[in-house]
mmCIF file of C-alpha atoms in Angstrom:
data_model
loop_
_atom_site.group_PDB
_atom_site.id
_atom_site.type_symbol
_atom_site.label_atom_id
_atom_site.label_comp_id
_atom_site.label_asym_id
_atom_site.label_seq_id
_atom_site.Cartn_x
_atom_site.Cartn_y
_atom_site.Cartn_z
ATOM 1 C CA MET A 1 119.044 112.728 124.991
ATOM 2 C CA GLN A 2 120.032 110.999 121.761
ATOM 3 C CA ARG A 3 118.272 107.628 121.317
ATOM 4 C CA LYS A 4 118.185 104.876 118.711
ATOM 5 C CA ILE A 5 116.431 101.519 118.368
ATOM 6 C CA ILE A 6 118.572 98.360 118.298
ATOM 7 C CA GLU A 7 117.819 94.626 118.097
ATOM 8 C CA THR A 8 118.551 92.551 121.209
ATOM 9 C CA ALA A 9 119.894 89.051 121.786
ATOM 10 C CA ASP A 10 116.418 87.513 122.071
ATOM 11 C CA GLY A 11 115.275 89.011 118.748
ATOM 12 C CA SER A 12 113.257 91.808 120.322
ATOM 13 C CA LYS A 13 114.225 95.472 120.167
ATOM 14 C CA THR A 14 115.187 98.063 122.729
ATOM 15 C CA ILE A 15 115.925 101.781 122.817
ATOM 16 C CA HIS A 16 119.572 102.705 123.296
ATOM 17 C CA ILE A 17 120.400 106.000 124.998
ATOM 18 C CA GLU A 18 123.579 107.006 123.240
ATOM 19 C CA ASP A 19 124.590 109.712 125.718
ATOM 20 C CA TRP A 20 124.723 107.159 128.542
ATOM 21 C CA ASP A 21 125.366 103.951 126.561
ATOM 22 C CA GLU A 22 122.348 102.542 128.359
ATOM 23 C CA HIS A 23 119.159 100.698 127.327
ATOM 24 C CA TYR A 24 115.532 100.810 128.323
ATOM 25 C CA HIS A 25 115.090 97.406 130.001
ATOM 26 C CA SER A 26 117.487 94.493 129.839
ATOM 27 C CA ILE A 27 119.005 93.692 126.442
ATOM 28 C CA ASN A 28 118.816 89.997 127.392
ATOM 29 C CA GLY A 29 115.063 89.606 127.713
ATOM 30 C CA ALA A 30 113.133 92.643 128.918
ATOM 31 C CA HIS A 31 109.813 90.818 129.107
ATOM 32 C CA GLN A 32 111.177 87.894 131.137
ATOM 33 C CA GLU A 33 112.966 90.216 133.538
ATOM 34 C CA ALA A 34 109.922 92.402 134.072
ATOM 35 C CA MET A 35 107.630 89.421 134.686
ATOM 36 C CA HIS A 36 110.040 87.751 137.109
ATOM 37 C CA VAL A 37 111.212 90.774 139.079
ATOM 38 C CA PHE A 38 108.401 93.290 139.058
ATOM 39 C CA ILE A 39 105.220 91.265 138.556
ATOM 40 C CA LYS A 40 105.392 87.679 139.757
ATOM 41 C CA LYS A 41 107.609 88.027 142.817
ATOM 42 C CA ALA A 42 106.077 91.305 143.947
ATOM 43 C CA ARG A 43 102.551 89.920 143.645
ATOM 44 C CA GLU A 44 103.478 86.832 145.690
ATOM 45 C CA ARG A 45 104.178 89.091 148.652
ATOM 46 C CA ILE A 46 100.734 90.727 148.679
ATOM 47 C CA ALA A 47 98.753 87.747 147.416
ATOM 48 C CA GLU A 48 95.742 88.300 149.686
ATOM 49 C CA ARG A 49 95.013 91.847 148.476
ATOM 50 C CA LYS A 50 92.483 92.668 145.776
ATOM 51 C CA GLU A 51 92.887 96.449 145.790
ATOM 52 C CA ILE A 52 96.481 97.546 145.223
ATOM 53 C CA SER A 53 98.228 100.886 144.899
ATOM 54 C CA ILE A 54 101.456 100.825 142.874
ATOM 55 C CA LEU A 55 104.128 103.460 142.339
ATOM 56 C CA GLU A 56 106.651 102.928 139.555
ATOM 57 C CA MET A 57 109.856 104.919 139.333
ATOM 58 C CA GLY A 58 110.621 104.925 135.605
ATOM 59 C CA PHE A 59 107.660 104.493 133.212
ATOM 60 C CA GLY A 60 110.069 104.025 130.283
ATOM 61 C CA THR A 61 108.557 101.820 127.595
ATOM 62 C CA GLY A 62 105.491 101.076 129.723
ATOM 63 C CA LEU A 63 106.241 97.350 129.831
ATOM 64 C CA ASN A 64 105.990 97.000 133.628
ATOM 65 C CA THR A 65 102.749 98.963 133.522
ATOM 66 C CA LEU A 66 101.213 96.797 130.811
ATOM 67 C CA LEU A 67 102.164 93.581 132.601
ATOM 68 C CA SER A 68 100.607 94.903 135.805
ATOM 69 C CA LEU A 69 97.444 95.779 133.886
ATOM 70 C CA GLU A 70 97.273 92.332 132.274
ATOM 71 C CA PHE A 71 97.791 90.725 135.674
ATOM 72 C CA ALA A 72 95.007 92.861 137.172
ATOM 73 C CA ASN A 73 92.661 91.753 134.399
ATOM 74 C CA LYS A 74 93.517 88.087 134.854
ATOM 75 C CA GLN A 75 93.250 88.090 138.647
ATOM 76 C CA HIS A 76 90.296 90.528 138.824
ATOM 77 C CA LEU A 77 92.273 93.031 140.874
ATOM 78 C CA SER A 78 91.731 96.744 141.265
ATOM 79 C CA ILE A 79 94.972 98.685 140.738
ATOM 80 C CA GLU A 80 95.670 102.370 141.166
ATOM 81 C CA TYR A 81 98.931 102.894 139.313
ATOM 82 C CA GLU A 82 101.146 105.958 139.573
ATOM 83 C CA THR A 83 104.358 106.381 137.613
ATOM 84 C CA ILE A 84 107.197 108.906 137.403
ATOM 85 C CA GLU A 85 109.063 109.591 134.162
ATOM 86 C CA PRO A 86 111.222 112.688 133.545
ATOM 87 C CA PHE A 87 112.031 111.756 129.920
ATOM 88 C CA PRO A 88 108.898 110.296 128.261
ATOM 89 C CA LEU A 89 109.411 108.329 125.069
ATOM 90 C CA ASP A 90 107.508 109.222 121.935
ATOM 91 C CA TYR A 91 104.796 106.738 121.016
ATOM 92 C CA GLN A 92 106.380 106.288 117.580
ATOM 93 C CA GLU A 93 109.506 105.007 119.318
ATOM 94 C CA ILE A 94 107.386 102.625 121.357
ATOM 95 C CA LYS A 95 105.628 101.269 118.266
ATOM 96 C CA ALA A 96 108.983 100.484 116.650
ATOM 97 C CA LEU A 97 109.868 98.129 119.521
ATOM 98 C CA ASN A 98 107.139 95.671 118.487
ATOM 99 C CA PHE A 99 105.888 94.330 121.801
ATOM 100 C CA LYS A 100 103.197 92.294 120.029
ATOM 101 C CA PRO A 101 104.802 88.888 120.803
ATOM 102 C CA PHE A 102 104.561 89.716 124.509
ATOM 103 C CA PHE A 103 100.905 90.755 124.619
ATOM 104 C CA MET A 104 99.020 88.238 126.755
ATOM 105 C CA GLU A 105 95.419 89.202 125.951
ATOM 106 C CA ASN A 106 93.464 89.855 122.766
ATOM 107 C CA ASN A 107 93.093 93.536 123.620
ATOM 108 C CA SER A 108 96.590 94.045 125.061
ATOM 109 C CA GLU A 109 97.765 96.070 122.081
ATOM 110 C CA ASP A 110 94.850 98.484 122.481
ATOM 111 C CA LEU A 111 95.465 98.748 126.227
ATOM 112 C CA PHE A 112 99.173 99.385 125.652
ATOM 113 C CA LYS A 113 98.359 102.210 123.277
ATOM 114 C CA LYS A 114 95.829 103.621 125.717
ATOM 115 C CA LEU A 115 98.445 103.644 128.489
ATOM 116 C CA HIS A 116 100.876 105.614 126.346
ATOM 117 C CA LEU A 117 98.354 108.057 124.940
ATOM 118 C CA SER A 118 96.685 108.775 128.274
ATOM 119 C CA SER A 119 97.240 112.301 129.556
ATOM 120 C CA TRP A 120 100.122 113.230 131.801
ATOM 121 C CA GLU A 121 99.388 114.745 135.240
ATOM 122 C CA LYS A 122 95.839 113.398 135.154
ATOM 123 C CA ILE A 123 94.238 110.200 136.459
ATOM 124 C CA SER A 124 93.065 108.093 133.506
ATOM 125 C CA LEU A 125 90.685 105.135 133.630
ATOM 126 C CA ILE A 126 92.141 102.399 131.417
ATOM 127 C CA ASN A 127 89.494 99.795 132.244
ATOM 128 C CA LYS A 128 87.439 98.696 135.243
ATOM 129 C CA HIS A 129 90.522 97.145 136.852
ATOM 130 C CA PHE A 130 93.099 99.860 136.313
ATOM 131 C CA THR A 131 93.664 103.602 136.644
ATOM 132 C CA ILE A 132 96.935 105.369 135.911
ATOM 133 C CA LEU A 133 98.482 108.687 136.861
ATOM 134 C CA LYS A 134 101.619 109.557 134.878
ATOM 135 C CA LYS A 135 103.821 112.326 136.242
ATOM 136 C CA LYS A 136 106.498 113.971 134.130
ATOM 137 C CA THR A 137 108.925 114.762 136.909
ATOM 138 C CA THR A 138 112.220 113.763 138.458
ATOM 139 C CA LEU A 139 112.345 111.752 141.652
ATOM 140 C CA ALA A 140 113.963 114.732 143.376
ATOM 141 C CA SER A 141 110.855 116.810 142.606
ATOM 142 C CA PHE A 142 108.338 114.059 143.312
ATOM 143 C CA ASN A 143 105.927 114.692 146.165
ATOM 144 C CA SER A 144 102.932 112.590 147.123
ATOM 145 C CA ASP A 145 100.691 112.056 150.142
ATOM 146 C CA THR A 146 99.669 108.633 148.849
ATOM 147 C CA THR A 147 100.830 105.388 150.441
ATOM 148 C CA TYR A 148 101.660 102.475 148.157
ATOM 149 C CA ASP A 149 101.365 98.713 148.534
ATOM 150 C CA LEU A 150 104.011 98.151 145.856
ATOM 151 C CA ILE A 151 106.864 100.288 144.622
ATOM 152 C CA TYR A 152 108.652 99.273 141.416
ATOM 153 C CA TYR A 153 112.062 100.934 141.372
ATOM 154 C CA ASP A 154 113.175 100.714 137.748
ATOM 155 C CA ALA A 155 115.621 103.596 137.441
ATOM 156 C CA PHE A 156 118.658 103.407 135.181
ATOM 157 C CA GLY A 157 121.695 101.705 136.670
ATOM 158 C CA PHE A 158 124.243 103.055 139.117
ATOM 159 C CA ARG A 159 126.814 103.577 136.347
ATOM 160 C CA VAL A 160 124.800 106.338 134.688
ATOM 161 C CA GLN A 161 122.607 107.587 137.556
ATOM 162 C CA PRO A 162 124.418 107.009 140.872
ATOM 163 C CA GLU A 163 122.285 109.681 142.547
ATOM 164 C CA MET A 164 119.206 107.474 142.011
ATOM 165 C CA TRP A 165 120.653 104.761 144.236
ATOM 166 C CA SER A 166 121.348 106.848 147.322
ATOM 167 C CA GLU A 167 119.752 107.059 150.740
ATOM 168 C CA LYS A 168 118.450 110.517 149.832
ATOM 169 C CA ALA A 169 116.673 109.149 146.738
ATOM 170 C CA PHE A 170 115.116 106.186 148.541
ATOM 171 C CA ARG A 171 113.980 107.983 151.705
ATOM 172 C CA PRO A 172 110.710 109.585 150.461
ATOM 173 C CA LEU A 173 109.717 106.377 148.665
ATOM 174 C CA ILE A 174 110.320 104.100 151.634
ATOM 175 C CA HIS A 175 108.349 106.464 153.849
ATOM 176 C CA SER A 176 105.433 106.246 151.414
ATOM 177 C CA LEU A 177 105.210 102.443 151.662
ATOM 178 C CA ALA A 178 102.006 101.181 153.261
ATOM 179 C CA ASP A 179 102.120 98.744 156.178
ATOM 180 C CA ARG A 180 103.462 95.446 154.822
ATOM 181 C CA GLY A 181 104.245 97.241 151.565
ATOM 182 C CA VAL A 182 106.841 95.878 149.149
ATOM 183 C CA PHE A 183 109.698 97.705 147.443
ATOM 184 C CA VAL A 184 110.986 95.858 144.351
ATOM 185 C CA THR A 185 114.057 96.571 142.246
ATOM 186 C CA TYR A 186 116.332 94.667 139.877
ATOM 187 C CA SER A 187 119.490 95.933 141.610
ATOM 188 C CA ALA A 188 121.443 93.447 143.724
ATOM 189 C CA LYS A 189 124.182 95.867 144.795
ATOM 190 C CA GLY A 190 125.295 95.477 148.377
ATOM 191 C CA SER A 191 125.121 99.237 148.918
ATOM 192 C CA VAL A 192 121.458 99.270 147.862
ATOM 193 C CA ARG A 193 120.674 96.388 150.203
ATOM 194 C CA ARG A 194 122.358 98.133 153.126
ATOM 195 C CA ILE A 195 120.444 101.371 152.501
ATOM 196 C CA LEU A 196 117.109 99.553 152.371
ATOM 197 C CA GLU A 197 117.935 97.632 155.557
ATOM 198 C CA SER A 198 118.844 100.927 157.268
ATOM 199 C CA PHE A 199 115.214 101.993 156.761
ATOM 200 C CA GLY A 200 114.052 98.873 158.578
ATOM 201 C CA LEU A 201 113.068 96.857 155.490
ATOM 202 C CA LYS A 202 113.517 93.118 155.394
ATOM 203 C CA VAL A 203 115.503 92.517 152.215
ATOM 204 C CA SER A 204 115.534 89.285 150.214
ATOM 205 C CA ARG A 205 117.193 88.434 146.929
ATOM 206 C CA ILE A 206 115.113 87.177 143.995
ATOM 207 C CA GLN A 207 116.766 84.181 142.375
#
């Protein structure tokens, strides 16, 4: 896929996928969106847990992963993080985005680099609070016996990947949710809500 780096409305940068006319993360504040949707609200729903398993559909720039790692450090959590990405970005592309203003800890830049340079298809220890397993695969080919407390569903939008927002795509993920597990996505489409409710999930909208 052809990609280029562009500057966004908030002065940060994002990667534009020219073939799809789509961006990695929101062009109107990727950091704010990730914190609000995937980190803060998801964590509120499993606040009593100290050991958490997370599956992310769409590693992308690694922003959701970094924020989860920073949160684990701050709250002294233990997180086992697994992520699926069929089209990994090159680390040189990541460096050009300049996430430095968003790093919350003194060593965040080093941790961010370590996340990106960790091996694919292998569990990597990032620090005492966080392990990661990155899988270069499509959701259709994904297979896991693990159950997850949190699932971040951060696929590209319905316009460019309608197949990612279907009952068939969601089914194996929903079945891998642990008891009282939480499935989080930025999509507010009525069709997505109805599919999730058909699996027996209680669905609420994040303001």
